[in-house]
XYZ file of C-alpha atoms in Angstrom:
367
model
C 0.000 0.000 0.000
C 1.311 3.410 -1.014
C 2.324 5.540 1.928
C 0.576 8.907 2.164
C 2.889 11.900 2.554
C 1.754 14.656 4.881
C 3.500 18.023 4.757
C 3.319 20.076 7.930
C 3.247 23.872 7.493
C 5.678 24.086 10.426
C 8.347 22.747 8.112
C 8.249 26.109 6.341
C 8.547 28.233 9.442
C 12.278 28.710 9.305
C 12.535 29.801 5.702
C 9.102 31.220 4.923
C 7.182 32.442 7.927
C 10.434 33.183 9.699
C 10.977 36.137 7.409
C 13.858 34.878 5.213
C 11.673 35.156 2.140
C 8.080 35.775 1.080
C 5.669 32.885 0.722
C 5.062 32.021 -2.932
C 2.463 30.040 -4.835
C 5.055 27.258 -5.108
C 5.053 26.907 -1.309
C 1.260 26.749 -1.244
C 1.226 24.179 -4.057
C 3.769 22.000 -2.205
C 1.797 22.110 1.045
C -1.553 21.508 -0.656
C -0.201 18.763 -2.905
C -1.396 20.423 -6.109
C 0.213 22.131 -9.101
C 1.224 25.781 -9.125
C -1.321 26.493 -11.853
C -4.058 25.076 -9.600
C -3.053 27.594 -6.921
C -3.262 30.434 -9.440
C -6.685 29.302 -10.668
C -7.961 29.036 -7.106
C -7.452 32.774 -6.656
C -8.958 33.781 -10.002
C -12.742 34.424 -9.960
C -14.483 32.212 -12.487
C -11.411 30.088 -13.227
C -11.789 26.328 -13.755
C -10.904 24.561 -10.502
C -12.711 21.863 -8.524
C -14.202 22.780 -5.129
C -12.051 20.116 -3.446
C -8.830 21.463 -4.958
C -9.742 25.033 -4.121
C -10.486 24.055 -0.526
C -7.056 22.400 -0.166
C -5.371 25.470 -1.645
C -7.199 27.837 0.674
C -6.292 25.765 3.743
C -2.647 25.744 2.725
C -2.694 29.478 1.948
C -4.179 30.220 5.369
C -1.592 28.048 7.112
C 1.249 29.864 5.356
C -0.358 33.307 5.524
C -0.065 33.505 1.748
C -1.381 36.528 -0.170
C -1.344 36.449 -4.003
C 0.952 38.980 -5.645
C -1.232 41.012 -7.991
C 1.751 42.623 -9.697
C 3.353 39.273 -10.452
C 0.070 37.897 -11.734
C -0.360 40.867 -14.075
C 3.107 40.199 -15.535
C 2.242 36.592 -16.310
C -1.253 37.289 -17.652
C -0.358 40.631 -19.289
C -3.411 42.108 -17.576
C -3.409 44.642 -14.749
C -6.950 43.673 -13.630
C -7.526 47.416 -13.175
C -10.431 49.385 -14.612
C -10.020 53.160 -14.694
C -13.069 55.194 -13.723
C -12.817 58.912 -14.492
C -15.313 61.293 -12.876
C -15.399 64.888 -11.690
C -14.810 65.690 -8.024
C -18.384 66.988 -7.856
C -19.721 63.599 -8.947
C -17.440 61.839 -6.486
C -18.665 64.103 -3.665
C -22.401 64.136 -4.363
C -23.109 60.890 -6.215
C -21.354 58.166 -4.209
C -24.047 55.655 -5.141
C -22.869 55.687 -8.762
C -19.271 54.968 -7.765
C -20.441 52.319 -5.310
C -22.462 50.555 -8.011
C -19.571 50.705 -10.491
C -17.107 49.410 -7.898
C -19.374 46.511 -6.979
C -19.988 45.527 -10.593
C -16.278 45.750 -11.451
C -15.340 43.625 -8.420
C -17.782 40.927 -9.541
C -15.685 40.582 -12.687
C -12.521 39.997 -10.661
C -11.229 43.503 -11.427
C -10.411 46.508 -9.265
C -11.547 50.084 -9.728
C -8.839 52.723 -10.102
C -10.450 56.115 -9.526
C -9.350 59.337 -11.226
C -11.116 62.562 -10.250
C -11.266 65.871 -12.100
C -11.763 69.366 -10.726
C -13.659 70.128 -13.934
C -14.588 67.959 -16.906
C -12.217 69.913 -19.133
C -9.304 68.673 -16.978
C -9.605 65.136 -18.303
C -6.445 65.472 -20.393
C -4.409 65.971 -17.229
C -5.183 62.500 -15.880
C -4.902 60.466 -19.074
C -1.116 60.183 -18.750
C -1.639 58.513 -15.363
C -4.250 56.212 -16.860
C -1.788 55.012 -19.506
C 0.966 54.489 -16.888
C -1.185 52.063 -14.897
C -1.735 49.872 -17.966
C -5.454 49.559 -17.189
C -7.469 46.835 -18.882
C -10.296 49.253 -19.686
C -11.935 52.540 -18.734
C -15.346 53.953 -17.855
C -15.346 57.710 -18.338
C -17.985 60.132 -17.034
C -16.440 63.182 -18.691
C -16.401 64.743 -22.127
C -13.550 63.476 -24.332
C -12.208 65.368 -27.322
C -11.765 63.754 -30.733
C -8.038 63.450 -30.071
C -8.573 61.817 -26.677
C -11.045 59.309 -28.098
C -8.545 58.496 -30.832
C -5.834 57.947 -28.211
C -7.946 55.297 -26.459
C -8.353 53.540 -29.814
C -4.640 53.843 -30.660
C -3.605 52.348 -27.335
C -6.312 49.672 -27.682
C -7.766 50.480 -24.256
C -11.444 49.444 -24.205
C -13.681 52.409 -23.375
C -17.275 52.915 -22.247
C -18.654 56.413 -21.753
C -21.015 57.036 -18.831
C -23.752 59.640 -19.379
C -21.817 61.097 -22.302
C -22.569 60.644 -25.992
C -20.215 62.293 -28.525
C -21.587 62.627 -32.027
C -19.752 61.204 -34.993
C -17.819 58.590 -33.008
C -18.341 54.841 -32.767
C -17.966 54.465 -29.014
C -19.846 52.381 -26.492
C -21.921 54.406 -24.042
C -24.649 54.183 -21.415
C -26.603 57.336 -20.806
C -29.784 58.641 -19.281
C -31.767 61.057 -21.447
C -31.242 64.242 -19.438
C -33.105 66.522 -21.821
C -36.162 64.273 -21.831
C -36.150 64.164 -18.023
C -36.214 67.978 -17.915
C -38.999 68.074 -20.482
C -41.069 65.678 -18.380
C -40.614 67.812 -15.278
C -41.538 71.046 -17.079
C -44.622 69.400 -18.589
C -45.912 68.224 -15.226
C -45.302 71.595 -13.591
C -46.974 73.452 -16.468
C -50.023 71.180 -16.270
C -50.307 72.167 -12.600
C -50.508 75.845 -13.543
C -46.914 77.079 -13.247
C -46.081 79.798 -15.751
C -42.911 81.621 -14.733
C -40.015 79.179 -14.508
C -36.464 79.664 -13.299
C -33.442 77.394 -13.189
C -30.308 77.147 -11.080
C -27.993 75.598 -13.640
C -25.029 73.283 -13.085
C -21.385 73.938 -14.131
C -20.943 75.269 -17.645
C -18.551 72.475 -18.640
C -20.913 69.718 -17.453
C -22.652 68.159 -20.438
C -25.272 66.632 -18.136
C -26.163 70.063 -16.750
C -26.365 71.627 -20.188
C -28.595 68.850 -21.536
C -30.977 69.394 -18.634
C -31.066 73.121 -19.299
C -31.665 72.701 -23.031
C -34.518 70.251 -22.379
C -36.192 72.738 -20.046
C -35.812 75.696 -22.412
C -37.040 73.740 -25.434
C -40.140 72.442 -23.647
C -41.110 75.909 -22.369
C -40.772 77.261 -25.903
C -43.037 74.501 -27.238
C -45.637 75.313 -24.574
C -45.549 79.003 -25.407
C -44.483 79.954 -21.877
C -42.032 82.764 -20.983
C -38.337 82.012 -21.249
C -36.925 80.904 -17.892
C -34.584 82.975 -15.768
C -31.372 80.917 -15.624
C -28.562 81.511 -13.130
C -25.359 79.505 -12.822
C -24.552 77.135 -9.980
C -21.836 74.691 -9.040
C -23.855 71.669 -7.889
C -23.264 72.635 -4.238
C -25.529 73.678 -1.345
C -24.473 77.353 -1.393
C -25.348 77.656 -5.087
C -28.969 76.815 -4.274
C -29.483 79.691 -1.860
C -27.429 82.178 -3.854
C -29.170 81.186 -7.059
C -32.643 81.765 -5.604
C -31.677 85.276 -4.455
C -30.331 86.105 -7.925
C -33.511 84.825 -9.558
C -35.751 86.973 -7.367
C -33.536 90.022 -7.988
C -33.802 89.579 -11.747
C -37.537 88.882 -11.809
C -38.499 91.337 -9.112
C -40.721 88.648 -7.610
C -40.846 84.985 -6.593
C -41.053 82.620 -9.618
C -43.746 79.962 -9.873
C -41.192 77.140 -10.076
C -37.439 76.758 -9.637
C -35.798 73.743 -11.261
C -32.339 73.036 -9.849
C -29.593 71.180 -11.716
C -29.265 68.676 -8.876
C -30.778 67.835 -5.479
C -28.017 69.471 -3.424
C -28.801 72.844 -4.993
C -32.523 72.147 -4.579
C -31.986 71.609 -0.832
C -29.989 74.859 -0.597
C -32.768 76.647 -2.458
C -35.407 75.174 -0.133
C -33.614 76.148 3.054
C -33.102 79.719 1.861
C -36.704 80.025 0.706
C -38.252 78.659 3.891
C -35.923 79.857 6.609
C -34.406 83.090 5.274
C -36.934 84.524 2.813
C -40.206 83.262 4.322
C -41.414 81.704 1.067
C -43.927 78.903 1.506
C -42.956 75.884 -0.574
C -44.833 74.613 -2.528
C -47.748 77.009 -1.872
C -45.992 80.102 -3.245
C -43.157 78.466 -5.179
C -42.377 74.937 -6.342
C -38.842 73.540 -6.177
C -37.515 70.456 -7.977
C -34.135 68.820 -8.510
C -32.423 65.924 -10.235
C -30.747 62.627 -9.223
C -32.797 61.495 -6.175
C -29.927 61.677 -3.691
C -30.516 60.071 -0.292
C -30.770 63.465 1.421
C -33.545 64.543 -0.926
C -35.778 61.875 0.623
C -35.322 63.032 4.206
C -38.615 64.033 5.840
C -37.650 67.687 6.237
C -36.979 67.993 2.492
C -38.903 65.356 0.498
C -37.717 66.932 -2.754
C -39.549 66.442 -6.029
C -36.815 64.994 -8.211
C -35.879 62.626 -11.036
C -34.106 59.335 -10.397
C -31.744 57.756 -12.895
C -31.579 53.930 -13.030
C -28.059 54.007 -11.566
C -27.823 50.310 -10.742
C -28.884 49.244 -14.222
C -26.603 51.787 -15.890
C -23.563 50.700 -13.849
C -24.214 47.004 -14.488
C -24.626 47.559 -18.216
C -21.553 49.791 -18.446
C -19.355 47.152 -16.799
C -20.893 44.338 -18.862
C -20.188 46.266 -22.069
C -16.603 46.941 -20.960
C -15.959 43.292 -20.083
C -17.166 42.282 -23.543
C -14.676 44.708 -25.074
C -11.839 43.536 -22.806
C -12.499 39.947 -23.839
C -11.892 40.893 -27.447
C -15.517 40.802 -28.570
C -16.053 44.443 -29.603
C -18.885 44.283 -32.139
C -20.633 47.449 -33.319
C -20.592 50.449 -30.999
C -23.629 50.283 -28.725
C -25.388 53.145 -26.982
C -27.910 52.212 -24.343
C -30.357 54.936 -23.349
C -32.391 55.027 -20.165
C -35.208 57.192 -18.837
C -35.505 58.859 -15.440
C -38.333 58.177 -13.005
C -40.158 61.186 -11.551
C -40.290 61.127 -7.744
C -43.241 63.238 -6.609
C -42.038 64.822 -3.402
C -43.794 67.532 -1.399
C -41.784 70.502 -2.724
C -43.680 70.950 -5.991
C -47.316 71.234 -7.005
C -47.741 68.636 -9.716
C -51.521 68.262 -9.497
C -52.593 71.874 -9.173
C -53.538 71.374 -5.506
C -51.350 73.256 -3.000
C -49.949 71.142 -0.241
C -50.408 67.866 -2.111
C -48.581 65.168 -0.115
C -45.521 63.889 -1.932
C -45.133 60.404 -3.326
C -42.668 59.410 -0.627
C -44.964 60.647 2.153
C -47.906 58.786 0.666
C -45.880 55.572 0.575
C -44.793 56.069 4.191
C -48.399 56.650 5.264
C -49.520 53.493 3.469
C -46.797 51.533 5.232
């Protein structure tokens, strides 16, 4: 009968765990009684390895305190397992749910998110050199890219998916929510409720998302034959909401019927200034609405009327599209469009009846 050999992890203590050298996959393979390639596959999500073999590898790795070397693995596979995500600092600060969804979806593919932030969208060229240095496997970019920058991604053969951006005349994969249509929907509902004089606290001038929202609002008001809106600039922050409302009232000489803010943070700033500093009753004397359905917009003291993008679906589809490209299956450039869902909060009159309880409040009452 063949004698079974048992290798005790203590046999490695003098040369491995003792600090003379770092534990390698060879050590784990020797202790587990498997091949080195089996050790590598055991640490690769989705790789072909039997549950029994993986269990032996994991026991051996735990006994030796082994941690896979990502850098060494990338040299052997010629993949960094890194996905670059480029967003503005404003998005990073106010829309953490989008980054969280992207990170989760990327991790499910056995990759890691490498985040690059921009002070403004036009700064994207400043970070691209860093992106190339990290040898990323692909990129998801929520910023406007020039023709030259798009061409550079193609030249370097770095798979690219644009997030909420859609350049014309380029065959590039993209997922985007129709911002202009969302603004049109909001204007239509407010106009049906009797609002006539509109105003807007706009987002940054270099934000394509902000400008699409503004154009949708202006176009819909023109179609309805209503007065042109008073538009003031903002920076997607709380202070812009209050400052913007004061500028609007100064220009109009009165309180507008409705103020549409480029995002929920500005809508909250506008609300606080209206209610607590200017004594304006919202929504009785003025309706306020925002975009993006941030968590804070649903708090009881705000309950903002807003528009929610299907963030989870967009993130999942963006990563799925990128993985397809990274696997060498490009196909024709695909652009997936999504629509926003209107959240009827208590800050806007959408039915023509002042004080109408918002959608969130109605759901809470039903619960």
